[in-house]
Amino acid sequence: MIAAAMTRTRRLLDRLLGDDLARKLARGGLAALVIKVGAAGLSFLMFLVLARAMSAEDFGRFGFGFSLATLLAVAGSFGQRMLVLRFAPVYDHDGDRQKLAGVVRDGYRLVALGCGLLGLATVVTGLLWPGLAARGYLVAAGVFTLVLGLAEYQAHVLRAFGGMLLSLGPRDILWRAGVILLALGAALGLLPKLDAAGGLWLTAGVLAAVVAGQALAHPVTRPAALFAGPADTSDRPTWRHAMWGLWASSFIRTAAPNLAVVVLGLVLTPEATGPFFAALRLSMLLNLFLMAANMIAAPMIARTYHRGDRDDLQRLCAHVSVGLTLPTLAVFLVFVLAGDRLLELFGTGYAAYYWVLIVLSVGYLVNALSGSTSQLMEMTGDERYYLRIVTVVNGIAIAALAPLSLLLGPLGAAIALTFSQCAWNASCILRSRTRCKVDPSILSFLYKP
């Protein structure tokens, strides 16, 4: 029975994509999906346990510090995450091992420099800024910035080689499981409660240990290969030209949700920031299936476009959008029916943020059903136009965050974020249909590009 079901599934994939693309995407996508499903559950449990291990005020500060570190880690990475996904598969396909080593090594250096400087600035701010009610959590957030930046870049490096288990498993599974185990005693009342600084030190320390072990597990990321092996950096001018557009677009795209938490932390109380942070992290689960698909689709998009095969590129994007629709809608329905009960698990009174969760979830639903919009533009050399789109749209959303938050509270911030998700995805779809004659969204089955 299972064998028959697998045979029918394979035939369906072959009709959609062709044999080679179907097998590669299904094999890699399945591995990524399994890891991301586990990561989604562990992410929910990690933030739930941390919320229970802290007071409402400290969880609000933790959410502020976590979001700030996430934002700074993207800023300090200078677009190297997407750049290595764009160039490494091409060098690997061409068999150019020295250029492959060069782009990976160059990325590590830039990420360490950028995230290190931004993290240091956060530490200094936490130590010296006058009038802060609490300082330790900003120091911890600064250290977490560097660790998170290196962790994310290293995961993208390993993704470029197609190793889903090694690239995603340590950060998505081992890190979260480790934090849960170490914070569980405080959450259950068996140990003293954590403060915001303790929570951030815990997350940073476990992640640092996991990243170190991950680096030693692959030949490309071992210290000897990174710093001593032969490398060709003659394409560095090309990398630099591409990196600024990739950096700006990734930062602006990531800025809105994380900046929303930071803005709320500045204009409202920590007690109001914590429930919004919980609602935001829950709504991000709707990106689960899109993220899993993009893990394997991004380098495949780069290779397919490099070959000049537009029909295969459309089939690839079509399969991604088909695979996303039903499971994403199912998660959204769970939030509609039981979102208030899920929020209440984080703390008493969190259920009042139900409509914040729903509004945020609408934005992430649109993002998922739009398919691999950002990957399609970034992997096909259209990152600068993509940058203009997200700059304008997210610029409007970011500018509206503070006034809407003051006017409507956390719901205002949720409205601004949902506007940005819907607007930039719609703009990217129209651009891709015009430029590449490829539609990455579910609408491609209704309106052929």
PDB file of C-alpha atoms in Angstrom, residues 278-414:
ATOM      1  CA  ALA A 278       4.799  35.258  20.986  1.00  0.00           C
ATOM      2  CA  ALA A 279       2.103  35.988  18.360  1.00  0.00           C
ATOM      3  CA  LEU A 280       4.743  36.899  15.778  1.00  0.00           C
ATOM      4  CA  ARG A 281       6.718  33.712  16.374  1.00  0.00           C
ATOM      5  CA  LEU A 282       3.547  31.633  16.110  1.00  0.00           C
ATOM      6  CA  SER A 283       2.509  33.294  12.840  1.00  0.00           C
ATOM      7  CA  MET A 284       5.968  32.606  11.393  1.00  0.00           C
ATOM      8  CA  LEU A 285       5.130  28.894  11.503  1.00  0.00           C
ATOM      9  CA  LEU A 286       3.081  29.541   8.358  1.00  0.00           C
ATOM     10  CA  ASN A 287       6.396  30.011   6.554  1.00  0.00           C
ATOM     11  CA  LEU A 288       7.387  26.460   7.489  1.00  0.00           C
ATOM     12  CA  PHE A 289       6.586  24.786   4.174  1.00  0.00           C
ATOM     13  CA  LEU A 290       7.891  27.671   2.050  1.00  0.00           C
ATOM     14  CA  MET A 291      11.175  27.669   3.954  1.00  0.00           C
ATOM     15  CA  ALA A 292      11.514  23.904   3.558  1.00  0.00           C
ATOM     16  CA  ALA A 293      10.919  24.111  -0.191  1.00  0.00           C
ATOM     17  CA  ASN A 294      13.249  27.064  -0.653  1.00  0.00           C
ATOM     18  CA  MET A 295      16.073  25.255   1.115  1.00  0.00           C
ATOM     19  CA  ILE A 296      16.455  23.012  -1.920  1.00  0.00           C
ATOM     20  CA  ALA A 297      14.770  25.212  -4.553  1.00  0.00           C
ATOM     21  CA  ALA A 298      17.093  28.244  -4.273  1.00  0.00           C
ATOM     22  CA  PRO A 299      20.267  26.557  -5.602  1.00  0.00           C
ATOM     23  CA  MET A 300      18.157  24.654  -8.163  1.00  0.00           C
ATOM     24  CA  ILE A 301      16.722  27.962  -9.406  1.00  0.00           C
ATOM     25  CA  ALA A 302      20.269  29.291  -9.811  1.00  0.00           C
ATOM     26  CA  ARG A 303      21.386  26.213 -11.761  1.00  0.00           C
ATOM     27  CA  THR A 304      18.257  26.093 -13.955  1.00  0.00           C
ATOM     28  CA  TYR A 305      18.429  29.775 -14.829  1.00  0.00           C
ATOM     29  CA  HIS A 306      22.162  29.403 -15.517  1.00  0.00           C
ATOM     30  CA  ARG A 307      21.264  26.742 -18.120  1.00  0.00           C
ATOM     31  CA  GLY A 308      18.698  29.084 -19.718  1.00  0.00           C
ATOM     32  CA  ASP A 309      15.846  26.572 -19.341  1.00  0.00           C
ATOM     33  CA  ARG A 310      12.752  28.721 -18.687  1.00  0.00           C
ATOM     34  CA  ASP A 311      10.266  25.833 -18.960  1.00  0.00           C
ATOM     35  CA  ASP A 312      12.036  23.826 -16.258  1.00  0.00           C
ATOM     36  CA  LEU A 313      12.227  26.967 -14.134  1.00  0.00           C
ATOM     37  CA  GLN A 314       8.457  27.451 -14.356  1.00  0.00           C
ATOM     38  CA  ARG A 315       7.862  23.778 -13.537  1.00  0.00           C
ATOM     39  CA  LEU A 316      10.158  24.041 -10.528  1.00  0.00           C
ATOM     40  CA  CYS A 317       8.322  27.105  -9.190  1.00  0.00           C
ATOM     41  CA  ALA A 318       4.955  25.505  -9.927  1.00  0.00           C
ATOM     42  CA  HIS A 319       5.791  22.424  -7.906  1.00  0.00           C
ATOM     43  CA  VAL A 320       6.901  24.562  -4.964  1.00  0.00           C
ATOM     44  CA  SER A 321       3.603  26.472  -4.968  1.00  0.00           C
ATOM     45  CA  VAL A 322       1.523  23.291  -5.312  1.00  0.00           C
ATOM     46  CA  GLY A 323       3.258  21.649  -2.379  1.00  0.00           C
ATOM     47  CA  LEU A 324       2.715  24.680  -0.157  1.00  0.00           C
ATOM     48  CA  THR A 325      -0.983  25.340  -0.538  1.00  0.00           C
ATOM     49  CA  LEU A 326      -2.835  22.713   1.505  1.00  0.00           C
ATOM     50  CA  PRO A 327      -0.456  22.367   4.477  1.00  0.00           C
ATOM     51  CA  THR A 328      -0.113  26.140   4.829  1.00  0.00           C
ATOM     52  CA  LEU A 329      -3.876  26.609   4.768  1.00  0.00           C
ATOM     53  CA  ALA A 330      -4.203  23.839   7.371  1.00  0.00           C
ATOM     54  CA  VAL A 331      -1.864  25.638   9.791  1.00  0.00           C
ATOM     55  CA  PHE A 332      -3.732  28.902   9.214  1.00  0.00           C
ATOM     56  CA  LEU A 333      -7.017  27.154  10.040  1.00  0.00           C
ATOM     57  CA  VAL A 334      -5.531  25.879  13.314  1.00  0.00           C
ATOM     58  CA  PHE A 335      -4.678  29.462  14.263  1.00  0.00           C
ATOM     59  CA  VAL A 336      -8.183  30.649  13.393  1.00  0.00           C
ATOM     60  CA  LEU A 337      -9.824  27.916  15.471  1.00  0.00           C
ATOM     61  CA  ALA A 338      -7.412  27.668  18.407  1.00  0.00           C
ATOM     62  CA  GLY A 339      -5.087  30.658  18.252  1.00  0.00           C
ATOM     63  CA  ASP A 340      -6.295  32.107  21.552  1.00  0.00           C
ATOM     64  CA  ARG A 341      -5.611  28.836  23.385  1.00  0.00           C
ATOM     65  CA  LEU A 342      -2.157  28.540  21.845  1.00  0.00           C
ATOM     66  CA  LEU A 343      -1.295  32.073  22.950  1.00  0.00           C
ATOM     67  CA  GLU A 344      -2.553  31.474  26.474  1.00  0.00           C
ATOM     68  CA  LEU A 345       0.013  28.700  26.849  1.00  0.00           C
ATOM     69  CA  PHE A 346       2.720  31.381  26.879  1.00  0.00           C
ATOM     70  CA  GLY A 347       1.215  33.241  29.799  1.00  0.00           C
ATOM     71  CA  THR A 348      -1.954  34.514  31.419  1.00  0.00           C
ATOM     72  CA  GLY A 349      -3.658  37.183  29.317  1.00  0.00           C
ATOM     73  CA  TYR A 350      -1.836  36.359  26.085  1.00  0.00           C
ATOM     74  CA  ALA A 351      -5.124  35.197  24.506  1.00  0.00           C
ATOM     75  CA  ALA A 352      -6.107  38.866  24.215  1.00  0.00           C
ATOM     76  CA  TYR A 353      -3.640  39.024  21.315  1.00  0.00           C
ATOM     77  CA  TYR A 354      -5.719  36.621  19.188  1.00  0.00           C
ATOM     78  CA  TRP A 355      -6.507  39.181  16.485  1.00  0.00           C
ATOM     79  CA  VAL A 356      -2.881  40.255  16.399  1.00  0.00           C
ATOM     80  CA  LEU A 357      -2.011  36.624  15.627  1.00  0.00           C
ATOM     81  CA  ILE A 358      -4.670  36.385  12.896  1.00  0.00           C
ATOM     82  CA  VAL A 359      -3.636  39.621  11.172  1.00  0.00           C
ATOM     83  CA  LEU A 360       0.029  38.572  11.228  1.00  0.00           C
ATOM     84  CA  SER A 361      -0.917  35.117   9.945  1.00  0.00           C
ATOM     85  CA  VAL A 362      -2.738  36.560   6.925  1.00  0.00           C
ATOM     86  CA  GLY A 363       0.500  38.220   5.841  1.00  0.00           C
ATOM     87  CA  TYR A 364       2.523  35.028   6.189  1.00  0.00           C
ATOM     88  CA  LEU A 365      -0.205  33.058   4.390  1.00  0.00           C
ATOM     89  CA  VAL A 366       0.050  35.396   1.393  1.00  0.00           C
ATOM     90  CA  ASN A 367       3.834  35.123   1.533  1.00  0.00           C
ATOM     91  CA  ALA A 368       3.718  31.324   1.447  1.00  0.00           C
ATOM     92  CA  LEU A 369       1.166  31.079  -1.366  1.00  0.00           C
ATOM     93  CA  SER A 370       3.206  33.526  -3.439  1.00  0.00           C
ATOM     94  CA  GLY A 371       5.906  30.864  -3.711  1.00  0.00           C
ATOM     95  CA  SER A 372       9.635  31.423  -4.160  1.00  0.00           C
ATOM     96  CA  THR A 373       9.341  35.090  -5.126  1.00  0.00           C
ATOM     97  CA  SER A 374      12.471  36.453  -3.477  1.00  0.00           C
ATOM     98  CA  GLN A 375      14.587  33.418  -4.387  1.00  0.00           C
ATOM     99  CA  LEU A 376      13.516  33.654  -8.034  1.00  0.00           C
ATOM    100  CA  MET A 377      14.566  37.293  -8.290  1.00  0.00           C
ATOM    101  CA  GLU A 378      17.781  36.963  -6.283  1.00  0.00           C
ATOM    102  CA  MET A 379      18.970  33.766  -7.958  1.00  0.00           C
ATOM    103  CA  THR A 380      18.345  35.160 -11.476  1.00  0.00           C
ATOM    104  CA  GLY A 381      20.299  38.401 -11.091  1.00  0.00           C
ATOM    105  CA  ASP A 382      17.323  40.691 -10.483  1.00  0.00           C
ATOM    106  CA  GLU A 383      18.262  41.442  -6.877  1.00  0.00           C
ATOM    107  CA  ARG A 384      18.556  45.196  -7.453  1.00  0.00           C
ATOM    108  CA  TYR A 385      15.019  45.543  -8.764  1.00  0.00           C
ATOM    109  CA  TYR A 386      13.884  43.322  -5.893  1.00  0.00           C
ATOM    110  CA  LEU A 387      15.716  45.674  -3.566  1.00  0.00           C
ATOM    111  CA  ARG A 388      13.767  48.637  -4.920  1.00  0.00           C
ATOM    112  CA  ILE A 389      10.485  46.803  -4.364  1.00  0.00           C
ATOM    113  CA  VAL A 390      11.158  45.792  -0.764  1.00  0.00           C
ATOM    114  CA  THR A 391      12.743  49.157   0.036  1.00  0.00           C
ATOM    115  CA  VAL A 392       9.650  51.103  -0.986  1.00  0.00           C
ATOM    116  CA  VAL A 393       7.101  48.688   0.487  1.00  0.00           C
ATOM    117  CA  ASN A 394       8.893  47.916   3.734  1.00  0.00           C
ATOM    118  CA  GLY A 395       9.959  51.539   4.032  1.00  0.00           C
ATOM    119  CA  ILE A 396       6.288  52.490   4.141  1.00  0.00           C
ATOM    120  CA  ALA A 397       5.563  49.710   6.641  1.00  0.00           C
ATOM    121  CA  ILE A 398       8.500  50.610   8.882  1.00  0.00           C
ATOM    122  CA  ALA A 399       7.583  54.304   8.808  1.00  0.00           C
ATOM    123  CA  ALA A 400       4.054  53.365   9.863  1.00  0.00           C
ATOM    124  CA  LEU A 401       5.135  51.080  12.728  1.00  0.00           C
ATOM    125  CA  ALA A 402       5.561  53.703  15.438  1.00  0.00           C
ATOM    126  CA  PRO A 403       2.420  55.798  14.693  1.00  0.00           C
ATOM    127  CA  LEU A 404       0.233  52.713  14.214  1.00  0.00           C
ATOM    128  CA  SER A 405       1.631  51.156  17.399  1.00  0.00           C
ATOM    129  CA  LEU A 406       0.871  54.310  19.365  1.00  0.00           C
ATOM    130  CA  LEU A 407      -2.601  54.550  17.818  1.00  0.00           C
ATOM    131  CA  LEU A 408      -3.715  50.901  17.826  1.00  0.00           C
ATOM    132  CA  GLY A 409      -1.124  49.189  20.011  1.00  0.00           C
ATOM    133  CA  PRO A 410       0.257  45.806  18.900  1.00  0.00           C
ATOM    134  CA  LEU A 411      -2.586  45.421  16.365  1.00  0.00           C
ATOM    135  CA  GLY A 412      -1.282  48.475  14.524  1.00  0.00           C
ATOM    136  CA  ALA A 413       2.162  46.901  14.222  1.00  0.00           C
ATOM    137  CA  ALA A 414       0.548  43.702  12.913  1.00  0.00           C
TER     138      ALA A 414
END
